[in-house]
Coordinates of C-alpha atoms in Angstrom, one line a residue:
Chain R
M59 CA -132.3 -12.8 48.9
A60 CA -134.7 -12.3 51.8
A61 CA -137.7 -10.6 50.2
A62 CA -139.6 -8.1 52.2
M63 CA -143.0 -9.5 53.0
D64 CA -145.6 -6.9 52.1
K65 CA -148.3 -9.2 52.9
V66 CA -148.2 -11.9 55.4
A67 CA -148.1 -15.3 53.7
D68 CA -150.7 -17.9 54.7
H69 CA -148.2 -20.2 56.3
H70 CA -147.0 -17.5 58.6
K71 CA -150.4 -16.9 60.0
Q72 CA -151.4 -18.8 63.1
K73 CA -154.3 -21.1 62.3
Q74 CA -157.2 -21.6 64.7
I75 CA -156.8 -24.3 67.3
C76 CA -159.1 -27.3 66.6
A77 CA -161.5 -27.6 69.5
S78 CA -163.8 -30.3 68.2
R79 CA -161.5 -33.3 68.5
P80 CA -162.8 -36.3 70.3
A81 CA -161.0 -37.1 73.5
Y82 CA -159.2 -40.2 72.2
R83 CA -157.2 -38.2 69.7
Q84 CA -156.9 -35.0 71.6
G85 CA -153.2 -34.5 72.0
R86 CA -151.3 -33.0 74.9
R87 CA -151.1 -29.6 73.3
D88 CA -153.8 -27.8 71.4
R89 CA -153.0 -27.8 67.8
A90 CA -154.6 -26.6 64.6
V91 CA -155.4 -28.9 61.8
K92 CA -152.3 -28.8 59.6
V93 CA -150.0 -31.2 57.7
Y94 CA -146.2 -30.8 57.7
T95 CA -144.2 -32.2 54.9
V96 CA -140.7 -31.5 53.9
N97 CA -141.9 -28.6 51.9
Q98 CA -143.4 -26.8 54.8
E99 CA -140.3 -27.3 56.9
S100 CA -137.2 -25.2 56.5
R101 CA -134.1 -24.2 58.4
Y102 CA -135.3 -20.6 58.2
L103 CA -137.7 -19.6 60.9
L104 CA -139.9 -16.5 61.3
V105 CA -140.4 -15.5 64.9
Q106 CA -143.2 -13.1 65.6
G107 CA -144.3 -11.5 68.8
V108 CA -140.9 -10.7 70.2
P109 CA -141.2 -7.7 72.5
A110 CA -139.4 -4.7 71.1
I111 CA -137.3 -4.1 74.1
G112 CA -133.8 -4.9 72.9
V113 CA -133.8 -8.7 73.6
S114 CA -132.1 -9.8 70.4
E115 CA -129.3 -11.4 72.2
D116 CA -131.5 -13.3 74.6
L117 CA -133.7 -14.5 71.8
V118 CA -130.8 -15.8 69.7
K119 CA -129.3 -17.5 72.8
R120 CA -132.6 -19.2 73.4
F121 CA -132.8 -20.4 69.8
A122 CA -129.1 -21.4 69.8
L123 CA -129.9 -24.0 72.5
Y124 CA -131.3 -26.2 69.8
G125 CA -128.6 -25.8 67.2
A126 CA -126.2 -23.4 65.7
V127 CA -127.8 -20.2 64.4
Q128 CA -126.1 -19.1 61.3
E129 CA -127.7 -15.7 60.9
Y130 CA -130.5 -13.7 62.3
R131 CA -132.2 -10.4 61.5
I132 CA -135.0 -8.2 62.6
L133 CA -137.5 -7.7 59.9
H134 CA -138.5 -4.1 60.3
E135 CA -140.8 -4.1 57.3
Y136 CA -142.8 -7.1 58.5
P137 CA -146.3 -6.3 59.7
A138 CA -146.1 -6.9 63.4
E139 CA -148.2 -6.0 66.3
E140 CA -147.5 -2.9 68.2
F141 CA -144.4 -3.1 70.4
T142 CA -143.4 -6.4 68.9
Q143 CA -140.9 -7.3 66.2
A144 CA -140.5 -10.1 63.7
Y145 CA -137.2 -11.9 63.6
W146 CA -135.7 -14.0 60.9
V147 CA -133.5 -16.8 62.1
K148 CA -131.4 -19.1 60.0
F149 CA -130.3 -22.4 61.4
D150 CA -127.4 -24.5 60.3
R151 CA -129.5 -27.7 60.2
L152 CA -133.1 -28.4 59.5
Q153 CA -133.3 -30.7 62.4
A154 CA -132.4 -28.0 64.8
A155 CA -134.9 -25.7 63.3
R156 CA -137.6 -28.3 63.7
V157 CA -136.9 -28.8 67.4
A158 CA -136.6 -25.1 68.0
K159 CA -139.9 -24.4 66.3
R160 CA -141.6 -27.1 68.3
K161 CA -140.2 -26.0 71.5
L162 CA -140.4 -22.2 71.2
D163 CA -143.7 -21.8 69.5
E164 CA -146.2 -20.3 72.0
Y165 CA -143.2 -19.7 74.3
S166 CA -143.5 -16.9 76.8
F167 CA -140.6 -14.6 76.3
F168 CA -140.1 -11.4 78.2
G169 CA -143.8 -10.8 78.5
G170 CA -144.7 -11.7 75.0
V171 CA -145.7 -15.0 73.4
L172 CA -143.6 -16.1 70.5
H173 CA -145.1 -17.3 67.4
V174 CA -142.6 -19.4 65.5
S175 CA -143.2 -20.6 61.9
Y176 CA -141.1 -22.0 59.1
A177 CA -140.1 -19.6 56.4
P178 CA -139.2 -21.7 53.3
E179 CA -139.7 -18.8 51.0
F180 CA -136.3 -17.6 52.1
E181 CA -134.6 -20.7 50.7
T182 CA -132.4 -20.6 47.7
V183 CA -132.6 -23.3 45.0
D184 CA -129.7 -25.0 46.5
D185 CA -131.2 -24.9 49.9
T186 CA -134.3 -26.6 48.6
R187 CA -132.3 -29.2 46.7
E188 CA -130.2 -29.9 49.8
K189 CA -133.4 -30.1 52.0
L190 CA -135.0 -32.7 49.7
G191 CA -131.7 -34.6 49.4
E192 CA -131.4 -34.8 53.2
R193 CA -135.0 -36.1 53.5
R194 CA -134.2 -38.8 51.0
I195 CA -131.1 -39.9 52.8
L196 CA -132.9 -39.9 56.2
I197 CA -135.7 -42.1 54.9
A198 CA -133.3 -44.4 53.1
N199 CA -131.3 -44.9 56.2
K200 CA -134.4 -45.5 58.3
T201 CA -136.0 -48.0 56.0
R202 CA -132.8 -49.7 55.1
G203 CA -132.1 -50.3 58.8
K204 CA -135.5 -51.7 59.1
D205 CA -135.0 -54.2 56.4
Q206 CA -131.9 -55.4 58.0
R207 CA -133.6 -55.6 61.3
V208 CA -136.4 -57.6 59.8
K209 CA -134.0 -60.3 58.9
Q210 CA -132.5 -60.4 62.3
Q211 CA -135.6 -60.2 64.3
P212 CA -136.9 -63.7 63.9
V213 CA -133.5 -64.9 65.1
S214 CA -133.5 -62.6 68.1
S215 CA -137.0 -63.4 69.0
Q216 CA -136.1 -67.1 69.0
Q217 CA -133.3 -66.4 71.3
E218 CA -135.5 -64.5 73.6
R219 CA -138.0 -67.4 73.9
P220 CA -136.0 -69.5 76.4
K221 CA -136.2 -66.6 78.7
V222 CA -139.9 -66.7 78.7
Q223 CA -141.8 -69.4 80.5
A224 CA -143.0 -72.4 78.5
S225 CA -146.7 -71.4 78.4
T226 CA -146.2 -68.0 76.8
S227 CA -143.3 -69.1 74.5
A228 CA -145.6 -71.6 72.9
S229 CA -148.1 -68.8 72.1
T230 CA -145.4 -66.5 70.7
S231 CA -144.0 -69.2 68.5
Q232 CA -147.5 -69.8 67.2
T233 CA -148.3 -66.2 66.5
E234 CA -144.9 -65.2 65.0
P235 CA -145.0 -67.5 61.9
S236 CA -148.6 -66.6 61.2
H237 CA -147.7 -62.9 61.1
G238 CA -144.7 -63.6 58.9
N239 CA -146.8 -65.4 56.3
K240 CA -149.6 -62.9 56.3
Y241 CA -147.7 -59.8 55.2
Q242 CA -145.0 -58.8 52.8
E243 CA -141.4 -59.9 53.1
G244 CA -140.2 -56.6 54.4
F245 CA -143.0 -56.4 56.9
Q246 CA -141.9 -56.0 60.4
P247 CA -144.1 -57.9 62.8
V248 CA -146.4 -56.0 65.0
P249 CA -144.4 -54.7 68.0
S250 CA -144.5 -56.7 71.1
E251 CA -146.6 -54.3 73.0
V252 CA -149.6 -55.5 70.9
E253 CA -148.8 -59.2 71.2
T254 CA -148.2 -61.4 74.1
F255 CA -147.0 -60.4 77.4
P256 CA -144.0 -61.7 79.2
A257 CA -144.6 -64.3 81.8
L258 CA -145.3 -62.9 85.2
P259 CA -142.6 -63.6 87.8
A260 CA -143.4 -66.2 90.4
P261 CA -145.3 -64.7 93.3
P262 CA -143.2 -64.0 96.4
Q263 CA -143.3 -66.8 98.8
Y264 CA -143.0 -66.6 102.5
Q265 CA -139.4 -67.2 103.3
W266 CA -139.1 -68.8 106.7
Y267 CA -135.8 -69.7 108.0
H268 CA -134.8 -73.2 107.8
P269 CA -131.4 -74.4 108.9
A270 CA -131.3 -77.0 106.1
Q271 CA -130.0 -74.1 104.1
H272 CA -126.8 -74.2 106.1
Q273 CA -123.9 -75.2 104.0
S274 CA -121.2 -75.2 106.6
Q275 CA -121.4 -76.0 110.3
W276 CA -120.2 -72.6 111.2
D277 CA -123.0 -70.7 109.5
I278 CA -124.9 -68.5 111.8
P279 CA -128.7 -68.8 111.4
K280 CA -130.1 -65.6 110.1
V281 CA -133.5 -64.0 109.6
A282 CA -134.4 -62.2 106.4
S283 CA -134.1 -58.7 107.8
K284 CA -132.9 -56.9 110.8
Q285 CA -136.4 -56.6 112.0
G286 CA -137.1 -60.2 111.6
V287 CA -137.5 -62.6 114.4
F288 CA -137.0 -66.3 114.5
P289 CA -140.1 -68.3 114.7
V290 CA -141.6 -68.9 118.1
G291 CA -140.0 -71.8 119.8
Y292 CA -137.0 -71.9 117.5
D293 CA -133.7 -72.0 119.1
A294 CA -131.0 -70.9 116.7
R295 CA -128.1 -71.8 119.0
L296 CA -128.6 -75.5 118.6
S297 CA -128.0 -77.9 115.9
V298 CA -131.3 -78.7 114.5
Q299 CA -131.4 -81.4 112.0
T300 CA -134.1 -84.0 111.5
P301 CA -134.3 -86.1 108.4
N302 CA -137.9 -85.0 107.8
A303 CA -137.2 -81.3 107.8
S304 CA -134.0 -81.5 105.9
Q305 CA -135.1 -83.7 103.0
S306 CA -138.4 -82.0 102.2
N307 CA -138.9 -78.6 100.7
P308 CA -138.7 -76.1 103.5
R309 CA -141.7 -74.2 102.1
H310 CA -144.0 -77.1 102.4
K311 CA -145.5 -77.8 105.7
T312 CA -143.8 -80.8 107.1
P313 CA -146.0 -82.7 109.4
P314 CA -144.2 -83.6 112.5
D315 CA -143.2 -87.1 112.8
N316 CA -142.5 -87.5 116.4
K317 CA -143.6 -84.9 118.7
A318 CA -146.7 -82.9 118.1
E319 CA -144.9 -79.6 118.4
D320 CA -146.0 -76.5 116.6
S321 CA -146.1 -77.3 112.9
G322 CA -146.4 -75.0 109.9
P323 CA -144.2 -72.4 108.3
L324 CA -144.5 -69.9 111.2
F325 CA -142.7 -72.3 113.5
G326 CA -139.3 -73.6 113.2
P327 CA -138.2 -76.9 112.2
Q328 CA -138.5 -79.8 114.5
L329 CA -136.3 -79.7 117.4
P330 CA -134.1 -82.7 117.8
F331 CA -135.4 -85.4 120.0
K332 CA -132.6 -87.9 119.8
D333 CA -129.1 -87.5 120.9
Q334 CA -127.2 -85.6 118.3
S335 CA -124.5 -84.3 120.5
G336 CA -121.9 -83.9 117.9
D337 CA -121.2 -87.5 117.3
S338 CA -122.4 -87.4 113.8
K339 CA -120.4 -84.9 111.8
E340 CA -121.8 -85.4 108.3
G341 CA -121.4 -81.9 106.9
A342 CA -120.7 -83.3 103.4
T343 CA -124.2 -84.4 102.7
G344 CA -125.6 -81.1 103.9
Q345 CA -128.4 -82.8 105.8
D346 CA -127.0 -83.6 109.2
V347 CA -124.9 -80.5 109.5
I348 CA -124.1 -80.4 113.1
R349 CA -123.0 -77.4 114.9
P350 CA -121.0 -77.9 118.0
D351 CA -123.0 -77.9 121.1
L352 CA -123.0 -74.5 122.7
V353 CA -123.7 -74.0 126.3
P354 CA -126.2 -71.3 126.5
R355 CA -125.2 -68.2 128.4
Q356 CA -128.5 -68.1 130.2
V357 CA -127.8 -71.5 131.7
M358 CA -124.4 -70.4 132.7
A359 CA -125.6 -67.2 134.2
G360 CA -123.6 -65.9 137.1
R361 CA -120.8 -68.3 136.4
K362 CA -117.6 -67.6 134.7
R363 CA -116.9 -69.8 131.7
P364 CA -113.8 -71.8 132.3
A365 CA -110.9 -71.1 130.0
P366 CA -110.7 -73.5 127.1
P367 CA -107.9 -76.0 127.5
G368 CA -104.6 -74.9 126.2
F369 CA -105.6 -71.3 126.4
F370 CA -102.9 -70.5 128.8
G371 CA -100.4 -72.7 127.1
E372 CA -100.8 -75.5 129.6
A373 CA -100.5 -79.1 128.7
L374 CA -103.7 -80.7 127.7
E375 CA -103.4 -83.9 129.6
E376 CA -103.2 -82.1 132.8
E377 CA -106.4 -80.4 132.1
K378 CA -108.3 -83.5 131.2
D379 CA -108.7 -84.6 134.7
S380 CA -109.4 -81.1 135.9
K381 CA -111.9 -80.8 133.1
E382 CA -113.8 -83.8 134.1
K383 CA -114.2 -82.4 137.5
D384 CA -115.2 -79.1 136.0
E385 CA -117.9 -80.8 133.9
E386 CA -119.3 -82.5 136.8
E387 CA -119.3 -79.3 138.7
E388 CA -120.9 -77.6 135.8
N389 CA -123.7 -80.1 135.6
D390 CA -124.4 -79.7 139.2
E391 CA -124.4 -76.0 139.0
V392 CA -126.6 -76.1 135.9
Q393 CA -129.1 -78.0 137.8
K394 CA -128.9 -75.6 140.7
T395 CA -129.0 -72.4 138.7
S396 CA -131.6 -73.6 136.2
C397 CA -134.6 -71.4 135.6
P398 CA -137.5 -72.1 137.9
D399 CA -140.4 -73.9 136.4
T400 CA -143.2 -71.4 136.0
G401 CA -145.4 -73.2 133.6
S402 CA -145.3 -74.2 130.0
S403 CA -144.3 -70.9 128.5
S404 CA -142.0 -71.1 125.5
M405 CA -139.1 -69.6 127.2
N406 CA -139.2 -72.1 129.9
R407 CA -139.7 -74.9 127.4
T408 CA -136.4 -73.8 125.9
A409 CA -134.8 -73.7 129.3
V410 CA -136.1 -77.1 130.1
F411 CA -134.9 -78.5 126.9
V412 CA -131.5 -77.0 127.4
R413 CA -131.3 -78.6 130.8
Q414 CA -132.1 -81.9 129.3
K415 CA -129.5 -81.5 126.7
M416 CA -126.9 -80.7 129.3
R417 CA -127.7 -83.8 131.1
Q418 CA -127.3 -85.8 128.0
I419 CA -124.0 -84.2 127.3
S420 CA -122.8 -84.9 130.8
Q421 CA -124.0 -88.5 130.5
T422 CA -122.1 -89.0 127.3
R423 CA -119.1 -87.4 128.7
T424 CA -119.2 -89.5 131.8
L425 CA -119.5 -92.5 129.6
S426 CA -116.6 -91.4 127.6
S427 CA -114.7 -90.5 130.6
S428 CA -115.4 -93.9 132.1
G429 CA -114.2 -95.4 128.8
R430 CA -111.1 -93.4 129.2
S431 CA -110.5 -94.5 132.7
S432 CA -110.7 -98.1 131.5
K433 CA -108.2 -97.2 128.8
S434 CA -110.0 -98.5 125.8
G435 CA -107.6 -96.8 123.5
S436 CA -108.6 -95.0 120.3
S437 CA -112.2 -94.5 121.1
S438 CA -111.4 -92.8 124.3
S439 CA -108.7 -90.7 122.9
S440 CA -111.0 -89.6 120.1
G441 CA -113.6 -89.0 122.7
S442 CA -111.2 -86.9 124.7
S443 CA -110.1 -85.0 121.6
K444 CA -113.7 -84.3 120.9
D445 CA -114.1 -83.0 124.3
T446 CA -111.2 -80.7 124.0
T447 CA -112.2 -79.3 120.7
R448 CA -115.7 -78.7 122.1
R449 CA -114.4 -76.9 125.0
R450 CA -112.3 -74.6 123.0
I451 CA -115.3 -73.3 121.3
Chain N
M123 CA -122.6 -26.6 92.7
S124 CA -125.8 -27.1 94.6
Q125 CA -124.0 -26.3 97.8
T126 CA -122.8 -22.9 96.8
C127 CA -126.1 -21.8 95.3
A128 CA -129.3 -21.1 97.2
P129 CA -131.8 -24.0 97.2
D130 CA -134.2 -22.3 94.7
T131 CA -131.5 -21.7 92.1
S132 CA -130.2 -25.2 92.4
I133 CA -133.6 -26.6 91.8
T134 CA -134.1 -24.4 88.8
L135 CA -130.7 -25.3 87.5
Q136 CA -131.6 -29.0 87.8
L137 CA -134.9 -28.4 86.0
L138 CA -133.1 -26.5 83.3
G139 CA -130.6 -29.3 83.0
Q140 CA -133.4 -31.8 82.6
V141 CA -135.1 -29.7 80.0
L142 CA -131.9 -29.3 78.1
L143 CA -131.2 -33.0 78.3
H144 CA -134.7 -33.7 76.9
H145 CA -134.1 -31.3 74.1
L146 CA -130.7 -32.9 73.3
Q147 CA -132.4 -36.3 73.2
L148 CA -134.8 -34.9 70.7
L149 CA -132.0 -33.4 68.7
V150 CA -130.3 -36.7 68.4
A151 CA -133.1 -38.4 66.5
M152 CA -135.5 -36.7 64.1
F153 CA -137.8 -39.6 64.2
S154 CA -139.3 -41.7 67.0
S155 CA -137.7 -44.9 68.1
Q156 CA -139.6 -47.9 69.4
E157 CA -138.2 -47.2 72.9
Y158 CA -139.4 -43.6 72.8
L159 CA -142.9 -44.7 71.7
E160 CA -143.1 -47.3 74.4
K161 CA -141.9 -44.8 77.0
K162 CA -144.5 -42.2 75.9
T163 CA -147.3 -44.7 75.7
G164 CA -146.8 -46.3 79.0
Q165 CA -147.8 -49.8 79.9
S166 CA -151.5 -49.3 79.8
G167 CA -151.6 -47.0 76.8
V168 CA -153.0 -47.6 73.4
G169 CA -150.4 -48.9 71.0
R170 CA -149.5 -47.1 67.8
L171 CA -151.1 -49.6 65.5
Q172 CA -154.3 -49.7 67.5
Y173 CA -154.4 -45.9 67.5
L174 CA -153.9 -45.7 63.8
Q175 CA -156.6 -48.3 63.3
S176 CA -159.1 -46.3 65.3
L177 CA -158.2 -43.2 63.2
V178 CA -158.9 -45.1 60.0
T179 CA -162.2 -46.5 61.4
E180 CA -163.3 -43.0 62.4
F181 CA -162.5 -41.7 58.9
Q182 CA -164.6 -44.5 57.3
D183 CA -167.5 -44.2 59.7
T184 CA -167.9 -40.5 60.2
D185 CA -170.1 -38.2 58.1
K186 CA -168.7 -34.9 59.3
E187 CA -166.3 -33.2 57.0
D188 CA -164.5 -31.7 60.0
C189 CA -163.7 -35.1 61.4
K190 CA -162.5 -36.4 58.1
E191 CA -160.2 -33.5 57.7
Q192 CA -158.8 -33.8 61.2
V193 CA -158.2 -37.6 60.8
L194 CA -156.7 -37.3 57.4
A195 CA -154.3 -34.5 58.6
N196 CA -153.4 -36.7 61.6
L197 CA -152.6 -39.6 59.4
A198 CA -150.6 -37.5 57.0
N199 CA -148.5 -36.3 59.9
F200 CA -148.0 -39.8 61.1
A201 CA -146.7 -40.6 57.6
Y202 CA -143.8 -38.4 58.2
D203 CA -142.1 -40.9 60.5
P204 CA -140.9 -44.2 58.9
I205 CA -141.7 -46.1 62.1
N206 CA -145.3 -46.0 61.1
Y207 CA -145.0 -47.1 57.6
E208 CA -145.7 -50.8 58.2
H209 CA -148.9 -49.9 60.2
L210 CA -150.0 -47.5 57.5
R211 CA -149.4 -50.1 54.8
K212 CA -151.3 -52.6 56.8
L213 CA -154.2 -50.3 57.2
N214 CA -154.3 -49.3 53.5
V215 CA -153.8 -45.7 54.4
I216 CA -151.9 -45.1 51.1
D217 CA -155.1 -45.9 49.2
M218 CA -156.9 -43.6 51.5
F219 CA -154.6 -40.8 50.6
L220 CA -154.9 -41.6 46.9
D221 CA -158.7 -41.6 47.1
S222 CA -158.8 -38.3 48.9
L223 CA -157.0 -36.7 45.9
T224 CA -160.2 -36.8 43.9
E225 CA -162.4 -35.4 46.7
E226 CA -164.1 -32.1 46.2
N227 CA -163.0 -30.7 49.5
E228 CA -159.8 -28.8 48.9
R229 CA -158.5 -29.4 52.3
L230 CA -158.9 -33.2 52.0
V231 CA -156.9 -33.0 48.8
E232 CA -154.3 -30.9 50.5
F233 CA -153.9 -33.3 53.4
G234 CA -154.0 -36.3 51.1
I235 CA -151.2 -35.1 48.9
G236 CA -149.3 -34.1 52.0
G237 CA -149.5 -37.6 53.3
L238 CA -148.3 -39.0 50.0
C239 CA -145.4 -36.6 49.9
N240 CA -144.4 -37.8 53.4
L241 CA -144.7 -41.5 52.4
A242 CA -143.4 -41.5 48.9
L243 CA -139.7 -42.0 49.6
D244 CA -140.0 -45.5 51.0
K245 CA -139.4 -48.1 48.5
Q246 CA -142.5 -50.3 49.2
N247 CA -144.8 -47.3 49.4
K248 CA -143.4 -46.0 46.1
E249 CA -144.2 -49.3 44.4
H250 CA -147.7 -49.3 45.8
I251 CA -148.4 -45.8 44.7
L252 CA -147.1 -46.4 41.2
A253 CA -149.0 -49.7 40.9
S254 CA -152.2 -47.9 41.9
G255 CA -151.8 -45.3 39.2
G256 CA -150.9 -42.6 41.6
V257 CA -148.8 -40.6 39.2
D258 CA -151.8 -39.4 37.2
L259 CA -153.7 -38.4 40.3
V260 CA -150.7 -36.4 41.5
I261 CA -150.3 -34.7 38.2
Q262 CA -153.9 -33.6 38.5
C263 CA -153.0 -32.0 41.8
L264 CA -150.6 -29.7 40.0
S265 CA -153.5 -27.7 38.8
S266 CA -155.0 -27.1 42.2
R267 CA -155.7 -23.6 43.5
N268 CA -154.1 -24.4 46.8
E269 CA -150.4 -23.5 47.1
E270 CA -149.5 -26.2 49.5
T271 CA -151.2 -28.8 47.3
V272 CA -149.2 -27.9 44.3
L273 CA -145.9 -27.8 46.2
N274 CA -146.5 -31.2 47.7
A275 CA -147.5 -32.5 44.3
I276 CA -144.3 -31.4 42.8
T277 CA -142.3 -33.0 45.6
T278 CA -144.3 -36.2 45.4
L279 CA -143.5 -36.5 41.7
M280 CA -139.9 -36.0 42.4
F281 CA -139.9 -38.7 45.1
L282 CA -141.8 -41.1 42.9
T283 CA -139.3 -40.9 40.1
T284 CA -137.8 -44.3 39.3
P285 CA -136.2 -45.4 36.1
A286 CA -139.5 -47.1 35.3
S287 CA -141.8 -44.2 36.2
K288 CA -139.7 -41.4 34.8
P289 CA -141.4 -41.3 31.4
A290 CA -144.8 -41.0 33.0
I291 CA -143.7 -38.3 35.4
T292 CA -141.7 -36.2 33.0
L293 CA -144.5 -35.9 30.5
L294 CA -144.4 -33.0 28.1
S295 CA -147.3 -31.3 29.8
V296 CA -145.7 -31.7 33.2
V297 CA -142.4 -30.2 32.0
E298 CA -144.3 -27.3 30.5
C299 CA -146.1 -26.7 33.7
M300 CA -142.8 -26.7 35.6
L301 CA -141.4 -24.1 33.2
R302 CA -144.4 -21.9 34.0
F303 CA -143.9 -22.4 37.7
Q304 CA -140.3 -21.5 37.4
L305 CA -141.3 -18.0 36.4
S306 CA -143.6 -17.6 39.3
K307 CA -143.0 -14.9 41.9
N308 CA -143.6 -17.5 44.6
S309 CA -140.1 -18.4 45.5
R310 CA -141.1 -21.8 47.0
L311 CA -142.8 -22.7 43.7
S312 CA -140.0 -21.5 41.5
N313 CA -137.4 -23.2 43.6
L314 CA -139.1 -26.6 43.5
A315 CA -139.8 -26.2 39.8
T316 CA -136.2 -25.4 39.1
V317 CA -135.0 -28.4 41.1
F318 CA -137.4 -30.6 39.2
L319 CA -136.3 -29.3 35.8
E320 CA -132.6 -29.4 36.6
D321 CA -132.5 -32.8 38.4
Y322 CA -135.3 -34.9 37.1
C323 CA -135.7 -33.9 33.5
S324 CA -133.2 -34.2 30.7
R325 CA -132.1 -31.2 28.8
Q326 CA -133.8 -32.5 25.8
Q327 CA -137.1 -32.7 27.5
V328 CA -136.8 -29.2 28.8
E329 CA -135.9 -27.9 25.3
E330 CA -138.9 -29.7 23.8
A331 CA -141.2 -28.2 26.4
R332 CA -139.8 -24.7 25.8
Q333 CA -140.5 -25.0 22.1
A334 CA -143.9 -26.4 22.7
Q335 CA -144.7 -23.6 25.1
A336 CA -143.7 -21.0 22.7
G337 CA -146.2 -22.6 20.4
D338 CA -149.4 -23.1 22.3
A339 CA -150.9 -21.4 25.3
V340 CA -153.0 -24.3 26.5
G341 CA -151.6 -26.5 29.1
I342 CA -151.9 -27.3 32.7
A343 CA -153.6 -24.5 34.5
L344 CA -151.4 -22.5 36.9
P345 CA -152.4 -22.3 40.6
A346 CA -153.6 -19.0 41.9
E347 CA -150.5 -17.0 42.8
P348 CA -150.3 -15.4 46.2
Q349 CA -151.7 -11.9 45.9
Q350 CA -149.2 -9.2 46.2
T351 CA -150.5 -6.0 47.8

């Protein structure tokens, strides 16, 4: 069936590349001015410019990447340049031939540049009929799918609206119906890339640490990253709840109520001024989440921490008395081993504050211990239990 | 695999893999999808509708024949992919193709009929063409000297056939013309003519045409056949 081509047909010749295109419609590849319809395309390809060095297998393998090659031949009678041959390649499917042609045209192959063109003249009547039928089915599928999608699209776009912020959703809802009325029924609205844009996400806000975000009393205060540092003057070891800081938005600057300490987002929340030594355990509200008072290691420098009561399995009551003595000793030692006052640096401020706190603790404990000695009953026992639990930690 | 090969070959293998994957993706779909278009355009690119609009504007404004040919060919190629049909309808490109069929410039006619051939299978496009009297214009193209024009015209007639338009398309003169084409040495032409006669005309019509042809020699002029040696 393949007729020997005595003269090269027009559609086998390579047309001149168009050089006069304006920049806005100059494509990625240089192309001639040509229109391809279903008539120009075929699953038969003509490949010219193949070096005549016995590369048939490699050539067919290259073409077979894009689809099954049914048959191939060398066209010896075809007028070809010196040292080149023309091949006739038949694909199983038109789609594969299209891709192969697009990819392998102007392809450098073993030193030669391939020129691939369609060869519909090699088709039989049935081939042509089949080709036209395939095109029909493809278009029918594509357009039928679009009709179905057109019906669904208004619904889906309505579903997508809640995701968009209120300002833009109003604009989309206004534009969509107008588009729908303007054009035919089957008209698919202009794609979203031409219409509105999705709402921009909220700009990132400086996330400074605020302990109000604690949910449980055992949460460890964290900074955002490993390289982060706590704000200057902020002591993460202590329970730090003030009504002002906890109730308001942590991102807003909370003007300090009491002390004129450093305000603003760069500095931590207000340090507690009143006595919050663990008497109020209101973790449920989330506001006054109190962490147990920790004795800072720096304060206890050089001194071994006493074992928590019951650690060695001893009876607790015995330890109460000894513990009282220990506390008093501790307080004395705290005062002795406290950091020297070298000015109003932040570190020393912390140390000063810690010392004050310890004094407060000791005062409350002495009060409770005095209460205990007077045997006031439940309050003392609760106080003592609190002491023991505190000491354990 | 990359461990056993040398670094160079592993890179080339990866590249080859990516190339093949890209080719496979192309193989999956003959036409573009919306996602593919968006990916190709990018975020700051010109959208498809806008681009087609600028093409149409250029066609209307320019005086140079070269530019008109280039733009018309570009639009005709866009008409191959159904994803563009709505845009083309909106921009009245179908009318543009129909108008170009009556141009003197043969290339404009060729590109115009090519565009119609690409478009004509869609239902809405078909109705538009039939309503605009496109059948007559296409039949006129059958007598063109350009091989591609004639081939595209035959195919367009086939695609435009509906129960309503069939009488207009399978006119006696048209069937006669197809009979002549069937005898041509140009296999593309004869194949298309055969398909037309076998699938789109009734036997009776073919018989009538044969008898009429035996009678008179005047009819639709044949296109210039490709010269053999």
